[in-house]
XYZ file of N, CA, C and O in Angstrom:
636
model
N 78.569 -89.692 -10.028
C 78.915 -90.347 -8.780
C 78.448 -91.799 -8.795
O 77.425 -92.109 -9.389
N 79.180 -92.613 -8.073
C 78.829 -94.026 -7.935
C 77.636 -94.156 -6.987
O 77.563 -93.459 -5.974
N 76.692 -95.049 -7.344
C 75.538 -95.293 -6.463
C 75.998 -95.923 -5.156
O 76.873 -96.800 -5.153
N 75.378 -95.502 -4.062
C 75.674 -96.155 -2.790
C 74.975 -97.510 -2.770
O 74.015 -97.750 -3.512
N 75.450 -98.407 -1.925
C 74.982 -99.786 -1.899
C 73.466 -99.903 -1.778
O 72.836 -100.667 -2.510
N 72.856 -99.138 -0.889
C 71.412 -99.292 -0.666
C 70.592 -98.898 -1.897
O 69.468 -99.367 -2.064
N 71.151 -98.076 -2.783
C 70.429 -97.686 -3.993
C 70.574 -98.710 -5.112
O 69.977 -98.556 -6.173
N 71.373 -99.751 -4.879
C 71.523 -100.795 -5.894
C 70.588 -101.976 -5.650
O 70.538 -102.893 -6.456
N 69.848 -101.954 -4.556
C 68.886 -103.011 -4.239
C 67.614 -102.774 -5.052
O 67.134 -101.640 -5.130
N 67.068 -103.822 -5.642
C 65.838 -103.704 -6.441
C 64.650 -103.524 -5.492
O 64.096 -104.489 -4.981
N 64.257 -102.283 -5.275
C 63.162 -101.972 -4.357
C 61.793 -102.353 -4.914
O 60.811 -102.362 -4.174
N 61.708 -102.674 -6.184
C 60.439 -103.141 -6.762
C 60.179 -104.587 -6.342
O 59.043 -104.960 -6.064
N 61.234 -105.374 -6.229
C 61.102 -106.787 -5.853
C 61.334 -107.039 -4.367
O 61.141 -108.145 -3.877
N 61.733 -106.020 -3.635
C 62.052 -106.159 -2.212
C 60.787 -106.318 -1.379
O 59.826 -105.575 -1.548
N 60.782 -107.315 -0.515
C 59.643 -107.567 0.372
C 60.089 -107.327 1.818
O 61.283 -107.330 2.115
N 59.131 -107.123 2.734
C 59.518 -106.995 4.134
C 60.354 -108.202 4.579
O 60.032 -109.345 4.255
N 61.426 -107.919 5.281
C 62.329 -108.978 5.711
C 63.429 -108.433 6.595
O 63.341 -107.322 7.127
N 64.491 -109.218 6.712
C 65.649 -108.890 7.538
C 66.885 -109.227 6.720
O 67.190 -110.407 6.518
N 67.566 -108.210 6.235
C 68.634 -108.400 5.262
C 69.960 -107.849 5.761
O 69.979 -106.861 6.495
N 71.064 -108.464 5.320
C 72.365 -107.835 5.486
C 72.479 -106.827 4.364
O 72.452 -107.180 3.182
N 72.565 -105.569 4.721
C 72.684 -104.501 3.741
C 74.114 -104.380 3.242
O 74.359 -104.200 2.057
N 75.061 -104.478 4.172
C 76.473 -104.356 3.804
C 77.336 -104.792 4.967
O 76.878 -104.869 6.115
N 78.599 -105.049 4.666
C 79.620 -105.311 5.686
C 80.796 -104.403 5.396
O 81.243 -104.304 4.255
N 81.242 -103.715 6.426
C 82.364 -102.795 6.311
C 83.427 -103.176 7.321
O 83.168 -103.928 8.267
N 84.602 -102.636 7.123
C 85.692 -102.850 8.071
C 86.047 -101.517 8.723
O 86.079 -100.478 8.060
N 86.294 -101.585 10.011
C 86.814 -100.456 10.777
C 88.038 -101.000 11.509
O 87.901 -101.692 12.518
N 89.205 -100.781 10.936
C 90.402 -101.424 11.467
C 90.291 -102.914 11.240
O 90.036 -103.364 10.128
N 90.418 -103.680 12.321
C 90.302 -105.132 12.232
C 88.870 -105.618 12.419
O 88.598 -106.800 12.263
N 87.963 -104.710 12.775
C 86.582 -105.099 13.088
C 85.693 -105.093 11.845
O 85.833 -104.251 10.963
N 84.768 -106.041 11.806
C 83.735 -106.064 10.776
C 82.497 -105.391 11.360
O 82.108 -105.663 12.504
N 81.889 -104.516 10.590
C 80.635 -103.860 10.971
C 79.562 -104.379 10.017
O 79.697 -104.214 8.794
N 78.533 -105.011 10.553
C 77.440 -105.525 9.724
C 76.254 -104.580 9.847
O 75.800 -104.282 10.952
N 75.771 -104.116 8.702
C 74.589 -103.253 8.643
C 73.405 -104.096 8.193
O 73.454 -104.725 7.140
N 72.352 -104.088 9.004
C 71.123 -104.830 8.684
C 70.035 -103.882 8.213
O 69.878 -102.780 8.740
N 69.280 -104.350 7.255
C 68.110 -103.680 6.703
C 66.904 -104.397 7.313
O 66.615 -105.538 6.967
N 66.248 -103.754 8.255
C 65.046 -104.302 8.894
C 63.865 -103.692 8.148
O 63.379 -102.619 8.485
N 63.432 -104.360 7.101
C 62.427 -103.810 6.179
C 61.041 -104.200 6.667
O 60.653 -105.346 6.621
N 60.277 -103.221 7.130
C 58.980 -103.478 7.754
C 57.793 -103.323 6.815
O 56.741 -103.892 7.062
N 57.949 -102.510 5.774
C 56.860 -102.344 4.809
C 57.402 -102.577 3.403
O 58.601 -102.449 3.157
N 56.534 -102.891 2.489
C 56.909 -103.160 1.100
C 57.149 -101.838 0.371
O 56.219 -101.050 0.197
N 58.388 -101.576 -0.047
C 58.703 -100.293 -0.670
C 57.865 -100.019 -1.926
O 57.654 -100.914 -2.746
N 57.406 -98.800 -2.032
C 56.674 -98.337 -3.213
C 55.407 -99.133 -3.498
O 54.847 -99.039 -4.588
N 54.947 -99.907 -2.524
C 53.788 -100.777 -2.720
C 52.707 -100.560 -1.671
O 51.552 -100.857 -1.907
N 53.091 -100.092 -0.503
C 52.136 -99.833 0.569
C 52.552 -98.555 1.284
O 53.680 -98.103 1.122
N 51.665 -97.981 2.056
C 52.018 -96.735 2.745
C 53.230 -96.923 3.659
O 53.409 -97.980 4.266
N 54.044 -95.883 3.733
C 55.186 -95.897 4.650
C 54.681 -95.648 6.070
O 53.541 -95.217 6.268
N 55.516 -95.901 7.035
C 55.165 -95.631 8.424
C 55.203 -94.127 8.668
O 56.031 -93.417 8.094
N 54.339 -93.641 9.505
C 54.346 -92.239 9.903
C 55.509 -91.988 10.858
O 55.988 -92.901 11.534
N 55.937 -90.735 10.932
C 57.101 -90.431 11.762
C 56.869 -90.742 13.238
O 57.810 -91.125 13.930
N 55.658 -90.615 13.720
C 55.408 -90.836 15.150
C 55.666 -92.286 15.550
O 56.295 -92.548 16.586
N 55.189 -93.255 14.759
C 55.453 -94.655 15.118
C 56.908 -95.029 14.845
O 57.512 -95.797 15.599
N 57.500 -94.459 13.799
C 58.922 -94.694 13.538
C 59.749 -94.193 14.718
O 60.646 -94.893 15.214
N 59.436 -93.005 15.196
C 60.158 -92.400 16.310
C 60.007 -93.258 17.576
O 60.977 -93.475 18.322
N 58.810 -93.752 17.809
C 58.560 -94.585 18.993
C 59.326 -95.902 18.896
O 59.953 -96.339 19.876
N 59.287 -96.546 17.729
C 60.044 -97.794 17.538
C 61.533 -97.534 17.731
O 62.241 -98.346 18.344
N 62.013 -96.391 17.238
C 63.424 -96.052 17.414
C 63.783 -95.964 18.901
O 64.774 -96.542 19.342
N 62.989 -95.243 19.678
C 63.276 -95.108 21.109
C 63.224 -96.461 21.821
O 64.120 -96.779 22.604
N 62.179 -97.228 21.563
C 62.037 -98.520 22.241
C 63.091 -99.521 21.769
O 63.679 -100.242 22.577
N 63.311 -99.574 20.456
C 64.293 -100.513 19.912
C 65.700 -100.204 20.382
O 66.439 -101.098 20.803
N 66.094 -98.939 20.330
C 67.439 -98.560 20.769
C 67.633 -98.854 22.255
O 68.681 -99.363 22.665
N 66.627 -98.558 23.056
C 66.711 -98.832 24.494
C 66.843 -100.336 24.745
O 67.688 -100.772 25.537
N 66.025 -101.122 24.056
C 66.090 -102.578 24.204
C 67.470 -103.104 23.811
O 68.094 -103.869 24.550
N 67.932 -102.716 22.630
C 69.200 -103.246 22.108
C 70.387 -102.851 22.971
O 71.265 -103.668 23.248
N 70.420 -101.602 23.423
C 71.575 -101.139 24.197
C 71.574 -101.665 25.636
O 72.549 -101.480 26.366
N 70.480 -102.329 26.013
C 70.404 -102.980 27.322
C 70.391 -104.497 27.209
O 70.254 -105.190 28.222
N 70.548 -105.032 26.001
C 70.474 -106.473 25.794
C 71.689 -107.165 26.415
O 72.830 -106.722 26.245
N 71.430 -108.249 27.132
C 72.485 -108.957 27.852
C 73.611 -109.421 26.935
O 74.787 -109.313 27.268
N 73.275 -109.929 25.759
C 74.285 -110.490 24.855
C 74.809 -109.471 23.837
O 75.996 -109.473 23.514
N 73.962 -108.607 23.310
C 74.333 -107.753 22.182
C 74.657 -106.295 22.526
O 75.116 -105.558 21.653
N 74.437 -105.869 23.744
C 74.595 -104.445 24.095
C 75.930 -103.867 23.646
O 75.983 -102.767 23.094
N 77.003 -104.589 23.850
C 78.330 -104.066 23.505
C 78.612 -104.084 22.008
O 79.578 -103.475 21.550
N 77.774 -104.778 21.230
C 77.960 -104.846 19.777
C 77.119 -103.823 19.028
O 77.347 -103.584 17.845
N 76.140 -103.231 19.694
C 75.229 -102.293 19.028
C 75.929 -100.966 18.786
O 76.358 -100.292 19.724
N 76.029 -100.602 17.509
C 76.621 -99.315 17.144
C 75.556 -98.285 16.812
O 75.733 -97.104 17.080
N 74.456 -98.755 16.211
C 73.403 -97.819 15.796
C 72.121 -98.586 15.503
O 72.145 -99.678 14.940
N 70.992 -97.975 15.876
C 69.673 -98.443 15.465
C 68.854 -97.200 15.160
O 68.702 -96.327 16.018
N 68.363 -97.102 13.934
C 67.588 -95.929 13.574
C 66.837 -96.112 12.279
O 67.051 -97.080 11.543
N 65.946 -95.174 11.978
C 65.056 -95.308 10.827
C 65.717 -95.016 9.488
O 66.671 -94.249 9.402
N 65.172 -95.633 8.456
C 65.528 -95.300 7.075
C 64.796 -94.014 6.723
O 63.662 -93.807 7.154
N 65.398 -93.202 5.922
C 64.759 -91.963 5.495
C 63.454 -92.191 4.761
O 62.528 -91.379 4.847
N 63.331 -93.320 4.060
C 62.107 -93.613 3.301
C 60.965 -94.093 4.204
O 59.838 -94.250 3.738
N 61.256 -94.330 5.466
C 60.267 -94.764 6.471
C 59.644 -96.126 6.162
O 58.503 -96.394 6.513
N 60.406 -97.016 5.517
C 59.934 -98.384 5.285
C 60.608 -99.371 6.234
O 60.303 -100.560 6.206
N 61.508 -98.886 7.072
C 62.189 -99.779 8.000
C 63.284 -99.079 8.770
O 63.305 -97.853 8.884
N 64.218 -99.889 9.272
C 65.280 -99.418 10.153
C 66.605 -100.042 9.758
O 66.647 -101.109 9.154
N 67.680 -99.360 10.152
C 69.016 -99.927 10.038
C 69.522 -100.266 11.431
O 69.303 -99.513 12.388
N 70.195 -101.397 11.518
C 70.871 -101.818 12.742
C 72.310 -102.106 12.357
O 72.557 -102.898 11.441
N 73.242 -101.451 13.021
C 74.659 -101.706 12.803
C 75.219 -102.410 14.025
O 75.087 -101.902 15.154
N 75.819 -103.570 13.779
C 76.436 -104.355 14.840
C 77.918 -104.548 14.560
O 78.304 -104.813 13.407
N 78.724 -104.443 15.581
C 80.134 -104.789 15.463
C 80.211 -106.310 15.438
O 79.734 -106.979 16.349
N 80.755 -106.848 14.373
C 80.871 -108.294 14.216
C 80.412 -108.717 12.837
O 79.745 -107.969 12.125
N 80.786 -109.925 12.472
C 80.465 -110.487 11.162
C 79.258 -111.412 11.327
O 79.397 -112.536 11.795
N 78.080 -110.903 10.972
C 76.827 -111.619 11.192
C 76.096 -111.871 9.873
O 76.271 -111.128 8.908
N 75.232 -112.875 9.900
C 74.272 -113.098 8.819
C 72.908 -112.663 9.337
O 72.722 -112.483 10.549
N 71.960 -112.530 8.427
C 70.598 -112.184 8.848
C 70.038 -113.236 9.792
O 69.410 -112.911 10.799
N 70.260 -114.502 9.455
C 69.733 -115.601 10.280
C 70.278 -115.530 11.705
O 69.573 -115.896 12.659
N 71.506 -115.042 11.863
C 72.113 -114.945 13.202
C 71.298 -114.082 14.157
O 71.294 -114.335 15.365
N 70.645 -113.047 13.631
C 69.972 -112.114 14.534
C 68.445 -112.240 14.524
O 67.770 -111.422 15.153
N 67.913 -113.251 13.861
C 66.454 -113.441 13.903
C 65.966 -113.569 15.346
O 64.995 -112.911 15.727
N 66.620 -114.368 16.196
C 66.153 -114.438 17.594
C 66.189 -113.076 18.302
O 65.270 -112.745 19.051
N 67.223 -112.290 18.065
C 67.316 -110.952 18.659
C 66.170 -110.072 18.186
O 65.546 -109.364 18.988
N 65.869 -110.113 16.888
C 64.783 -109.295 16.347
C 63.424 -109.765 16.877
O 62.549 -108.937 17.158
N 63.249 -111.058 17.051
C 62.000 -111.563 17.655
C 61.860 -111.012 19.072
O 60.776 -110.579 19.461
N 62.941 -111.033 19.830
C 62.915 -110.480 21.191
C 62.569 -108.998 21.175
O 61.731 -108.528 21.952
N 63.251 -108.251 20.298
C 63.048 -106.801 20.269
C 61.623 -106.448 19.853
O 60.978 -105.615 20.499
N 61.111 -107.065 18.803
C 59.779 -106.714 18.344
C 58.690 -107.234 19.280
O 57.630 -106.624 19.395
N 58.961 -108.310 20.013
C 58.038 -108.770 21.054
C 58.007 -107.742 22.184
O 56.938 -107.409 22.708
N 59.179 -107.238 22.553
C 59.277 -106.192 23.572
C 58.465 -104.966 23.156
O 57.658 -104.440 23.929
N 58.643 -104.510 21.918
C 57.933 -103.323 21.443
C 56.431 -103.584 21.369
O 55.627 -102.759 21.807
N 56.050 -104.747 20.854
C 54.624 -105.078 20.688
C 53.885 -105.115 22.021
O 52.696 -104.800 22.089
N 54.579 -105.474 23.074
C 53.931 -105.582 24.380
C 54.235 -104.438 25.324
O 53.828 -104.469 26.496
N 54.917 -103.418 24.851
C 55.369 -102.359 25.732
C 54.205 -101.556 26.297
O 53.280 -101.171 25.594
N 54.272 -101.294 27.583
C 53.308 -100.440 28.287
C 54.095 -99.426 29.099
O 55.174 -99.723 29.593
N 53.564 -98.259 29.241
C 54.215 -97.258 30.091
C 54.802 -96.112 29.304
O 54.530 -95.934 28.114
N 55.606 -95.327 30.003
C 56.245 -94.162 29.400
C 57.320 -94.623 28.411
O 58.078 -95.548 28.691
N 57.396 -93.965 27.283
C 58.397 -94.285 26.278
C 59.742 -93.736 26.768
O 59.840 -92.544 27.104
N 60.774 -94.588 26.818
C 62.081 -94.110 27.278
C 62.568 -92.934 26.430
O 62.488 -92.965 25.195
N 63.038 -91.897 27.093
C 63.595 -90.744 26.402
C 62.571 -89.798 25.804
O 62.931 -88.864 25.102
N 61.296 -90.020 26.063
C 60.243 -89.153 25.501
C 59.957 -87.995 26.457
O 58.880 -87.884 27.035
N 60.959 -87.152 26.624
C 60.841 -85.964 27.470
C 61.634 -84.854 26.794
O 62.621 -85.114 26.100
N 61.229 -83.622 27.025
C 61.859 -82.475 26.376
C 63.364 -82.426 26.617
O 64.129 -82.091 25.711
N 63.815 -82.789 27.811
C 65.248 -82.724 28.111
C 66.037 -83.874 27.472
O 67.250 -83.801 27.356
N 65.334 -84.929 27.005
C 66.004 -86.108 26.457
C 65.935 -86.216 24.938
O 66.689 -86.983 24.339
N 65.003 -85.515 24.302
C 64.724 -85.736 22.880
C 64.320 -84.424 22.213
O 63.559 -83.651 22.782
N 64.764 -84.239 20.990
C 64.476 -83.010 20.265
C 63.088 -82.926 19.663
O 62.691 -81.875 19.167
N 62.322 -84.005 19.705
C 60.966 -83.999 19.154
C 60.103 -84.979 19.951
O 59.429 -85.842 19.395
N 60.143 -84.851 21.265
C 59.551 -85.831 22.168
C 58.038 -85.975 22.035
O 57.474 -87.002 22.431
N 57.340 -84.998 21.495
C 55.884 -85.085 21.366
C 55.445 -85.929 20.160
O 54.296 -86.341 20.086
N 56.359 -86.178 19.226
C 56.032 -86.935 18.016
C 56.214 -88.429 18.285
O 57.179 -89.053 17.821
N 55.297 -89.002 19.031
C 55.326 -90.419 19.412
C 53.928 -91.009 19.239
O 52.933 -90.315 19.442
N 53.878 -92.294 18.884
C 52.599 -92.993 18.762
C 52.802 -94.443 19.174
O 53.116 -95.302 18.332
N 52.654 -94.715 20.463
C 52.862 -96.061 20.982
C 51.868 -97.070 20.429
O 52.289 -98.165 20.036
N 50.569 -96.782 20.331
C 49.661 -97.797 19.768
C 50.038 -98.224 18.344
O 50.023 -99.416 18.028
N 50.426 -97.276 17.494
C 50.815 -97.642 16.129
C 52.160 -98.355 16.098
O 52.373 -99.274 15.293
N 53.074 -97.982 16.972
C 54.362 -98.676 17.052
C 54.140 -100.128 17.453
O 54.752 -101.043 16.882
N 53.258 -100.345 18.408
C 52.946 -101.705 18.840
C 52.284 -102.503 17.714
O 52.605 -103.665 17.491
N 51.385 -101.848 16.986
C 50.727 -102.497 15.851
C 51.762 -102.914 14.793
O 51.741 -104.044 14.294
N 52.662 -102.007 14.443
C 53.676 -102.309 13.430
C 54.614 -103.423 13.904
O 55.026 -104.270 13.111
N 54.965 -103.419 15.179
C 55.830 -104.464 15.722
C 55.132 -105.823 15.670
O 55.738 -106.828 15.268
N 53.852 -105.865 16.049
C 53.088 -107.124 15.985
C 52.988 -107.619 14.551
O 53.131 -108.815 14.278
N 52.744 -106.705 13.634
C 52.622 -107.070 12.224
C 53.940 -107.640 11.698
O 53.959 -108.643 10.984
N 55.055 -107.018 12.033
C 56.368 -107.493 11.580
C 56.683 -108.863 12.180
O 57.202 -109.747 11.486
N 56.341 -109.043 13.436
C 56.516 -110.359 14.061
C 55.712 -111.429 13.324
O 56.243 -112.485 12.970
N 54.448 -111.150 13.093
C 53.545 -112.120 12.472
C 53.888 -112.372 11.005
O 53.999 -113.520 10.578
N 54.085 -111.297 10.246
C 54.252 -111.433 8.795
C 55.666 -111.779 8.356
O 55.851 -112.294 7.259
N 56.648 -111.484 9.197
C 58.037 -111.689 8.777
C 58.788 -112.636 9.710
O 59.263 -113.685 9.286
N 58.906 -112.293 10.961
C 59.832 -112.997 11.845
C 59.377 -114.372 12.307
O 60.212 -115.256 12.496
N 58.087 -114.569 12.506
C 57.611 -115.827 13.077
C 57.989 -117.031 12.218
O 58.416 -118.058 12.733
N 57.856 -116.908 10.917
C 58.185 -118.012 10.006
C 58.980 -117.449 8.827
O 58.581 -117.574 7.672
N 60.103 -116.832 9.141
C 60.883 -116.126 8.118
C 61.402 -117.094 7.060
O 61.864 -118.190 7.370
N 61.292 -116.670 5.806
C 61.705 -117.471 4.654
C 63.033 -116.934 4.108
O 63.398 -115.783 4.350
N 63.735 -117.767 3.324
C 64.990 -117.315 2.716
C 64.793 -116.054 1.887
O 65.681 -115.186 1.851
N 63.638 -115.939 1.233
C 63.370 -114.757 0.401
C 63.257 -113.491 1.238
O 63.270 -112.388 0.692
N 63.161 -113.627 2.554
C 63.098 -112.493 3.459
C 64.415 -112.283 4.213
O 64.513 -111.412 5.067
N 65.416 -113.101 3.880
C 66.731 -113.004 4.522
C 67.826 -112.541 3.556
O 68.911 -112.158 3.987
N 67.559 -112.638 2.259
C 68.538 -112.278 1.231
C 67.902 -111.372 0.224
O 66.772 -111.623 -0.225
N 68.599 -110.301 -0.152
C 68.078 -109.367 -1.143
C 67.742 -110.097 -2.451
O 68.449 -111.027 -2.833
N 66.713 -109.621 -3.157
C 66.396 -110.227 -4.457
C 67.536 -109.984 -5.445
O 68.190 -108.946 -5.407
N 67.765 -110.944 -6.292
C 68.821 -110.829 -7.322
C 68.364 -109.931 -8.442
O 67.272 -109.897 -8.841
């Protein structure tokens, strides 16, 4: 079988960043898939499921309520390897285009207080697996280490 696109990325040289993973077409529409890489693959511990789950709930809620991007959001969810998230947007975007959106989202998560949206038995299939303090820590770290002064090497996959 042919390797899927995400398996062709050099994960040994990949650093935390914000990458265009792929662009697909659905009819006349372009779908841009972003790789929101929060930890260094195969180099540092992956995120635990509880903070990943919390970031997913907060991030999806933020994005689907965003004044400008809500109608473009198709999906926001975790990578199976737990090193980051995928964001699918309807439209032809570059990584640089959504840096402001990601700064907003991770600032929202880093400062979030209160009940986690959708963290109830009737709303979620694993509502008890949440860790808001660690989700906030990871969001602050991603803001500081990646988004605040993002470099080209964090916007484009390594060759």
